[in-house]
Amino acid sequence: MKILYTFIPCVLFVLCSCTPERNKDRSSVDARIDSLISIMTLDEKVGQLTLYTSDLDVTGAHIRKGYLDDLKAGKVGAIFNAIGADYTRKLQQISVDETRLGIPLLFGYDVVHGYKTIFPIPLGETASWDLTAMELSARISAEEASSVGLHWTFAPMVDVSRDPRWGRIMEGAGEDTYLGTQAAIARVKGFQGDDLAASNTVLACVKHFAAYGAAQAGRDYNTVDISERSLREDYLPPFKAAIDAGVGSIMTSFNEYDGVPATGNRFLLTDILQKEWGFTGFVVTDYTSIMEMVQHGIAADTLSATRLSFDAGVDMDMQSGFFEDKLGILVKEKVVSEESINNAVRKVLKKKYALGLFEDPYRYSNAAREKETLMKPEFLEAARDIARKSIVLLKNNKQTLPLPKSVKRIAVIGPLANSTNDLLGAWSGQGEGKNCISLLAGIQAAGAGTVVYAKGCNINDDSLQYIAESVKVARTADVVVLALGEAAWMSGEAASRANIELPGVQQKLADEIFKTGKPVVVVLMNGRPLAIPDLDKKADAILETWFLGTQAGHAIADVLFGDYNPSGKLPVSFPISVGQVPVYYNQKSTGRPFDATNKYTSKYLDVGNEPLYPFGYGLSYTQFDYGEITLSKHEMATGDTLTVRCVISNVGQMDGKEVVQLYVRDLVGSVTRPVKELIGFQKIMIKAGESKELTFEITAGDLSFYRLDMTYGAEPGNFQVFVGGNSRDTKASAFSLK
Ligand code: NOJ
């Protein structure tokens, strides 16, 4: 039985009686935590810095054998991959009742795009450009996760990535730093809510710090070698924004930065995170990344890996067990001070306190709440709405879409047409295929005409045996809906692809179906941009649906039949060919920008420079017309605000939402600047036949960057400003900053 409760009731009393609601006095919380630390042994302290996976769910290669014995010995402060109100309660009981001090455990899990009700993969959801939707899906995910005993999600993942080969691009917000920053803020707010002590919010963990998305050649875990300028400008802002939004924890990344693995990188974890940004939450490593420092070749043994990571600023060791095994030795050898251990413990205990765990360690492990919370009808409704908002219409020749409900016969063909598991995507928590609406089921439920189905081929093998049958089925139909793409396992962690075309024989299937001459609507399901120039040439319409989650089939059917007018825009460029990668909209000009008439300019011999579909691109069933931009002035001083106005008209037949995007270009700087940079966007509804004037405000802050001397700020000079419905097709004007 715990000592805390029996031998020193006064300490327990002070820790438990001051509920976060009743006592907002930080200094008294600190004093209470300090008094707890003062009675902890070194092993117990290190225990608070130790995180192990349970064997209930597996998200990495190695399980620490005997972690339950460690737990009973008070040597574990946090557990991940333990789920369910009953199971978390059972483990919590061990920690509370069987350890000397009875300090409650923190339960973490990768609740990345839903726990049981699964939302679109984050990349797809970002295509909604709807921050309210992003916040809502995180909010619902927190409701569900907290009802099964979880306190902590390893999300949001905010790694900017310009490389579609990288499987983890599906977990983030795409290629753009500004959009990624807005998404990060929305998601942190959604998970954490206004009050961590509320039993329906969870502690968020922004990851992976830092620059993980810049893995060379898009190969997961690979080396990162980028300039500090790019680190600060392209990769760090979403982390900083998450911290400013109050995120309570941060996870290191597997990669190295500037020759030092992130988990042992003092520049990242101490100089930037703590000294520059003043982060007060705790730093957890990614899975076994302390151990991996030996393989990286930066530490010769366990002891030096432990020292390197702790000295760099890591507070909690996920899964290596190195802190448990070696931190005590380092303290005894006086290489690490006990005071620095106390500091790390303090950060962890503060979060446990903020979550209300000292008040009631079991408040989140409530079987009745779990039962009534998971997959509530309103959660499913929200999942359907967010899913349809995430769909991007890439092509729509001769208004093939929306399909009339009067259509007589629809052939639903393709290896993903009747899939459910795949539609959940990677990192889908406890989502289950049996709860997911397939495309076929969604179309059937829409009740339009006779629906016939053929699989066509498998997702990823060479077998051509089903193609003939599917061609026959296509011939009987008025329209073909062809579901193509990737299996869920083809993106996510350790799921990079060197070839980003359609896997297996899907292109062959598509070519045979196109030959029937029937109108073909391709529904893409995938976790990354795919190179699909042939589909783009031959399909009548293409819908990018990512992996939309539990309600995928209904959401896609809503769009197919025009019950929802698509409004998504790509958060990442789609290359024509993998050879163009990285291809992203905010590139630099180079000294020899492309010029078709001049051989000696920056280009390929066999493919253009432009992507197939640019960042920010997406069609609607209606058409939007952009008027010329007007500016409140053409010269602004540093303290001024410049107003940009643009009238957007819906000149089509249907009401629709448009994502209006604002970009700038700094023409001459002390360092070169991108040809376009997103600095604002608004998603607005415009009724058919109506026009709306939109205003954006620009300040010097929006024009700031890391200058030659690495100070941050704007530089006087000339700028172009662009407004448009994607990063390529824009209206432009100009101004100068004095
Ligand atoms: C490794 C992944 O990189 C990370 O994102 C995840 O949170 C942990 N495993 C825990 O599952």
Short mmCIF file of N, CA and C and ligand atoms in Angstrom, two decimals, residues 59 80 110 154 168 207-208 251 254 286-287 318 427 493, ligand 1:
data_model
loop_
_atom_site.label_atom_id
_atom_site.label_comp_id
_atom_site.label_asym_id
_atom_site.label_seq_id
_atom_site.Cartn_x
_atom_site.Cartn_y
_atom_site.Cartn_z
N THR A 59 2.94 -0.53 -31.36
CA THR A 59 3.25 0.54 -32.31
C THR A 59 4.76 0.68 -32.50
N PHE A 80 1.77 3.52 -22.37
CA PHE A 80 0.99 3.78 -23.58
C PHE A 80 0.53 2.47 -24.19
N ASP A 110 -1.73 6.77 -29.39
CA ASP A 110 -1.73 7.54 -30.64
C ASP A 110 -3.16 7.75 -31.11
N PHE A 154 -0.62 11.17 -28.49
CA PHE A 154 0.61 11.50 -29.20
C PHE A 154 0.23 12.20 -30.51
N ARG A 168 4.72 9.02 -43.84
CA ARG A 168 4.09 9.73 -42.73
C ARG A 168 3.54 11.08 -43.15
N LYS A 207 4.40 16.57 -32.27
CA LYS A 207 5.53 15.73 -32.69
C LYS A 207 5.79 15.91 -34.17
N HIS A 208 6.95 15.53 -34.68
CA HIS A 208 8.12 14.97 -34.04
C HIS A 208 9.19 16.03 -34.16
N MET A 251 7.21 15.55 -28.53
CA MET A 251 7.95 14.30 -28.77
C MET A 251 9.12 14.57 -29.70
N PHE A 254 12.94 10.79 -34.73
CA PHE A 254 13.95 9.75 -34.90
C PHE A 254 15.20 10.24 -35.65
N ASP A 286 10.68 9.75 -28.90
CA ASP A 286 9.91 8.79 -29.68
C ASP A 286 10.41 7.40 -29.29
N TYR A 287 9.67 6.43 -29.71
CA TYR A 287 9.88 5.01 -29.39
C TYR A 287 11.35 4.58 -29.51
N MET A 318 10.66 7.06 -23.81
CA MET A 318 9.65 6.12 -24.30
C MET A 318 10.35 4.84 -24.74
N TRP A 427 -2.68 4.68 -38.47
CA TRP A 427 -2.86 5.36 -37.17
C TRP A 427 -4.33 5.58 -36.87
N GLU A 493 3.77 5.11 -40.61
CA GLU A 493 5.16 4.90 -40.19
C GLU A 493 5.78 3.72 -40.95
C1 NOJ B 1 6.60 5.80 -33.05
C2 NOJ B 1 6.03 6.94 -33.81
O1 NOJ B 1 7.04 7.59 -34.55
C3 NOJ B 1 5.32 7.97 -32.95
O2 NOJ B 1 4.70 8.91 -33.75
C4 NOJ B 1 4.36 7.30 -32.04
O3 NOJ B 1 3.70 8.26 -31.25
C5 NOJ B 1 5.10 6.30 -31.17
N1 NOJ B 1 5.73 5.30 -32.02
C6 NOJ B 1 4.18 5.61 -30.18
O4 NOJ B 1 3.32 4.76 -30.81
#
